[in-house]
Amino acid sequence: MALTFYWASGSPYSWRVYLALEYKLVPFEPRLVSFDKSEHKTREFLAISPRHQVPVITDDGFALYESSAILEYLEERFPLAPPLFASDRRARALVRQWVSEITSKIEPAIEILVDEIFYEPEAARRNRKAVADARTALAVELDRIEPRLGGEWLSGEPSAADFTLYPFLAMFPRFERREPELGLEDLVGPKLRVWMKRIEALPYFEKTYPPHWRA
């Protein structure tokens, strides 16, 4: 029985799992969850995701949410597929180090911007200090990442680290559509820009791209 993947368009957490599924060549059935239609609040969905969140996977009666946990599960569930966490112990530890850094340093700043810019349509009511602090945090972290990029990918081959970071940075133009003065794209250095283009050149990238972003 194929794995089922519940996801939402534009969710960076869904996107990292979608990229990972395609990279590992996992057979799965995608199910797009519409928040506009409150599909995340249905009794059926709450049975597999009690926090109303995406992504979620179900695999032969087993349900799992939280994107980081899903990536780990996919790695163990499909061990013969291309690895998300590398085969060498030290290389695997470095991938997990990247993922930990991204989720603890980049993700909180992105969540602040989501709350202030996407969920507060009136610019005058946004917490300007919170937005400015989030931008500063992103600037600091991206400045730290830029000189560490010595190869084609964050850590050897494509990995969970790449699929965790990319969706966050891909949100920058979406934020700037609502607040052009943010200048988030200016924070992305030349090495990171090349790396992002490399992700976008993956043969399955277009399949994973958030459909509502094409409008």
mmCIF file of C-alpha atoms in Angstrom, residues 28-179:
data_model
loop_
_atom_site.group_PDB
_atom_site.id
_atom_site.type_symbol
_atom_site.label_atom_id
_atom_site.label_comp_id
_atom_site.label_asym_id
_atom_site.label_seq_id
_atom_site.Cartn_x
_atom_site.Cartn_y
_atom_site.Cartn_z
ATOM 1 C CA PHE A 28 3.073 7.972 -2.372
ATOM 2 C CA GLU A 29 -0.372 9.452 -2.842
ATOM 3 C CA PRO A 30 -0.425 13.242 -2.324
ATOM 4 C CA ARG A 31 -3.490 14.810 -0.745
ATOM 5 C CA LEU A 32 -3.637 18.582 -0.797
ATOM 6 C CA VAL A 33 -5.297 19.962 2.352
ATOM 7 C CA SER A 34 -7.250 23.204 1.885
ATOM 8 C CA PHE A 35 -7.125 25.497 4.890
ATOM 9 C CA ASP A 36 -9.575 27.858 3.158
ATOM 10 C CA LYS A 37 -12.120 25.045 3.210
ATOM 11 C CA SER A 38 -11.175 24.126 6.796
ATOM 12 C CA GLU A 39 -10.217 20.633 5.729
ATOM 13 C CA HIS A 40 -7.622 20.603 8.512
ATOM 14 C CA LYS A 41 -10.460 20.796 11.039
ATOM 15 C CA THR A 42 -12.476 17.807 9.884
ATOM 16 C CA ARG A 43 -12.933 14.843 12.173
ATOM 17 C CA GLU A 44 -11.124 12.604 9.698
ATOM 18 C CA PHE A 45 -8.066 14.853 9.566
ATOM 19 C CA LEU A 46 -7.929 15.375 13.330
ATOM 20 C CA ALA A 47 -7.759 11.622 13.736
ATOM 21 C CA ILE A 48 -4.310 11.677 12.134
ATOM 22 C CA SER A 49 -3.226 15.206 13.072
ATOM 23 C CA PRO A 50 -4.712 16.348 16.406
ATOM 24 C CA ARG A 51 -2.880 19.679 16.185
ATOM 25 C CA HIS A 52 -4.601 20.513 12.858
ATOM 26 C CA GLN A 53 -1.183 20.738 11.199
ATOM 27 C CA VAL A 54 0.500 19.625 8.008
ATOM 28 C CA PRO A 55 2.392 17.748 6.802
ATOM 29 C CA VAL A 56 1.143 14.332 7.820
ATOM 30 C CA ILE A 57 1.898 10.921 6.383
ATOM 31 C CA THR A 58 0.002 7.694 6.818
ATOM 32 C CA ASP A 59 1.656 4.382 6.094
ATOM 33 C CA ASP A 60 -0.385 1.203 6.395
ATOM 34 C CA GLY A 61 -2.449 2.545 9.291
ATOM 35 C CA PHE A 62 0.424 4.432 10.949
ATOM 36 C CA ALA A 63 0.056 8.242 11.097
ATOM 37 C CA LEU A 64 2.908 10.683 11.682
ATOM 38 C CA TYR A 65 3.084 14.471 11.774
ATOM 39 C CA GLU A 66 5.989 16.903 12.417
ATOM 40 C CA SER A 67 8.147 17.291 9.329
ATOM 41 C CA SER A 68 11.475 16.495 11.005
ATOM 42 C CA ALA A 69 10.081 13.254 12.404
ATOM 43 C CA ILE A 70 8.677 12.385 8.982
ATOM 44 C CA LEU A 71 12.090 12.801 7.337
ATOM 45 C CA GLU A 72 13.663 10.506 9.904
ATOM 46 C CA TYR A 73 10.903 7.944 9.378
ATOM 47 C CA LEU A 74 11.312 8.031 5.602
ATOM 48 C CA GLU A 75 15.029 7.435 5.985
ATOM 49 C CA GLU A 76 14.462 4.298 8.045
ATOM 50 C CA ARG A 77 11.390 3.138 6.141
ATOM 51 C CA PHE A 78 13.147 3.316 2.758
ATOM 52 C CA PRO A 79 16.811 2.540 3.536
ATOM 53 C CA LEU A 80 17.738 1.512 -0.002
ATOM 54 C CA ALA A 81 16.599 4.823 -1.502
ATOM 55 C CA PRO A 82 18.940 7.841 -1.792
ATOM 56 C CA PRO A 83 19.800 8.865 1.782
ATOM 57 C CA LEU A 84 18.529 12.036 3.407
ATOM 58 C CA PHE A 85 21.059 11.781 6.236
ATOM 59 C CA ALA A 86 24.158 10.316 4.520
ATOM 60 C CA SER A 87 25.552 6.835 5.059
ATOM 61 C CA ASP A 88 28.721 7.783 6.930
ATOM 62 C CA ARG A 89 28.292 8.383 10.670
ATOM 63 C CA ARG A 90 30.090 11.724 10.752
ATOM 64 C CA ALA A 91 28.486 12.989 7.564
ATOM 65 C CA ARG A 92 25.098 11.983 8.963
ATOM 66 C CA ALA A 93 25.827 13.886 12.164
ATOM 67 C CA LEU A 94 26.690 16.992 10.136
ATOM 68 C CA VAL A 95 23.385 16.797 8.261
ATOM 69 C CA ARG A 96 21.555 16.617 11.589
ATOM 70 C CA GLN A 97 23.635 19.536 12.846
ATOM 71 C CA TRP A 98 22.507 21.599 9.852
ATOM 72 C CA VAL A 99 18.872 20.639 10.395
ATOM 73 C CA SER A 100 19.101 21.547 14.076
ATOM 74 C CA GLU A 101 20.664 24.923 13.311
ATOM 75 C CA ILE A 102 18.065 25.740 10.664
ATOM 76 C CA THR A 103 15.107 24.781 12.838
ATOM 77 C CA SER A 104 16.425 26.565 15.931
ATOM 78 C CA LYS A 105 17.790 29.727 14.283
ATOM 79 C CA ILE A 106 16.086 30.319 10.923
ATOM 80 C CA GLU A 107 12.658 28.846 11.566
ATOM 81 C CA PRO A 108 11.677 31.081 14.546
ATOM 82 C CA ALA A 109 12.396 34.244 12.554
ATOM 83 C CA ILE A 110 10.368 32.950 9.616
ATOM 84 C CA GLU A 111 7.455 32.133 11.924
ATOM 85 C CA ILE A 112 7.466 35.703 13.249
ATOM 86 C CA LEU A 113 7.322 37.072 9.711
ATOM 87 C CA VAL A 114 4.497 34.684 8.832
ATOM 88 C CA ASP A 115 2.485 35.837 11.846
ATOM 89 C CA GLU A 116 3.133 39.536 11.317
ATOM 90 C CA ILE A 117 2.973 39.757 7.517
ATOM 91 C CA PHE A 118 0.714 36.953 6.302
ATOM 92 C CA TYR A 119 -1.733 36.856 9.199
ATOM 93 C CA GLU A 120 -1.940 40.618 9.757
ATOM 94 C CA PRO A 121 -3.134 42.184 6.493
ATOM 95 C CA GLU A 122 -2.998 45.760 7.849
ATOM 96 C CA ALA A 123 0.606 46.934 7.763
ATOM 97 C CA ALA A 124 -0.052 49.607 10.373
ATOM 98 C CA ARG A 125 -1.039 46.982 12.936
ATOM 99 C CA ARG A 126 2.077 44.854 12.536
ATOM 100 C CA ASN A 127 4.647 44.705 15.297
ATOM 101 C CA ARG A 128 7.449 46.643 13.636
ATOM 102 C CA LYS A 129 10.026 45.700 16.257
ATOM 103 C CA ALA A 130 9.236 42.004 15.889
ATOM 104 C CA VAL A 131 9.574 42.259 12.102
ATOM 105 C CA ALA A 132 12.858 44.174 12.362
ATOM 106 C CA ASP A 133 14.265 41.738 14.924
ATOM 107 C CA ALA A 134 13.312 38.778 12.720
ATOM 108 C CA ARG A 135 15.063 40.349 9.742
ATOM 109 C CA THR A 136 18.171 40.969 11.834
ATOM 110 C CA ALA A 137 18.171 37.366 13.050
ATOM 111 C CA LEU A 138 17.939 36.110 9.472
ATOM 112 C CA ALA A 139 20.759 38.434 8.390
ATOM 113 C CA VAL A 140 23.029 37.099 11.133
ATOM 114 C CA GLU A 141 22.305 33.463 10.344
ATOM 115 C CA LEU A 142 22.629 33.775 6.580
ATOM 116 C CA ASP A 143 25.930 35.592 7.026
ATOM 117 C CA ARG A 144 27.108 32.580 9.002
ATOM 118 C CA ILE A 145 25.897 30.087 6.418
ATOM 119 C CA GLU A 146 27.325 31.803 3.334
ATOM 120 C CA PRO A 147 31.048 31.140 3.997
ATOM 121 C CA ARG A 148 30.326 27.515 4.952
ATOM 122 C CA LEU A 149 29.113 26.668 1.449
ATOM 123 C CA GLY A 150 32.098 24.981 -0.105
ATOM 124 C CA GLY A 151 30.383 22.377 -2.250
ATOM 125 C CA GLU A 152 27.261 21.958 -4.324
ATOM 126 C CA TRP A 153 25.076 21.097 -1.323
ATOM 127 C CA LEU A 154 25.017 21.973 2.357
ATOM 128 C CA SER A 155 26.574 18.674 3.350
ATOM 129 C CA GLY A 156 27.948 16.472 0.583
ATOM 130 C CA GLU A 157 25.009 15.143 -1.434
ATOM 131 C CA PRO A 158 21.447 16.509 -1.392
ATOM 132 C CA SER A 159 20.089 15.895 2.095
ATOM 133 C CA ALA A 160 17.504 16.723 4.710
ATOM 134 C CA ALA A 161 19.518 19.882 5.401
ATOM 135 C CA ASP A 162 18.965 21.264 1.893
ATOM 136 C CA PHE A 163 15.277 20.382 1.898
ATOM 137 C CA THR A 164 14.837 22.010 5.317
ATOM 138 C CA LEU A 165 16.507 25.327 4.486
ATOM 139 C CA TYR A 166 15.346 25.946 0.922
ATOM 140 C CA PRO A 167 11.580 26.391 1.561
ATOM 141 C CA PHE A 168 12.273 29.067 4.178
ATOM 142 C CA LEU A 169 14.431 31.127 1.828
ATOM 143 C CA ALA A 170 11.942 30.640 -0.998
ATOM 144 C CA MET A 171 9.405 32.524 1.124
ATOM 145 C CA PHE A 172 11.430 35.758 0.974
ATOM 146 C CA PRO A 173 9.811 37.032 -2.270
ATOM 147 C CA ARG A 174 6.372 36.252 -0.818
ATOM 148 C CA PHE A 175 7.095 38.419 2.218
ATOM 149 C CA GLU A 176 8.441 41.193 0.036
ATOM 150 C CA ARG A 177 5.290 41.248 -2.085
ATOM 151 C CA ARG A 178 3.534 42.567 1.015
ATOM 152 C CA GLU A 179 6.457 44.557 2.425
#
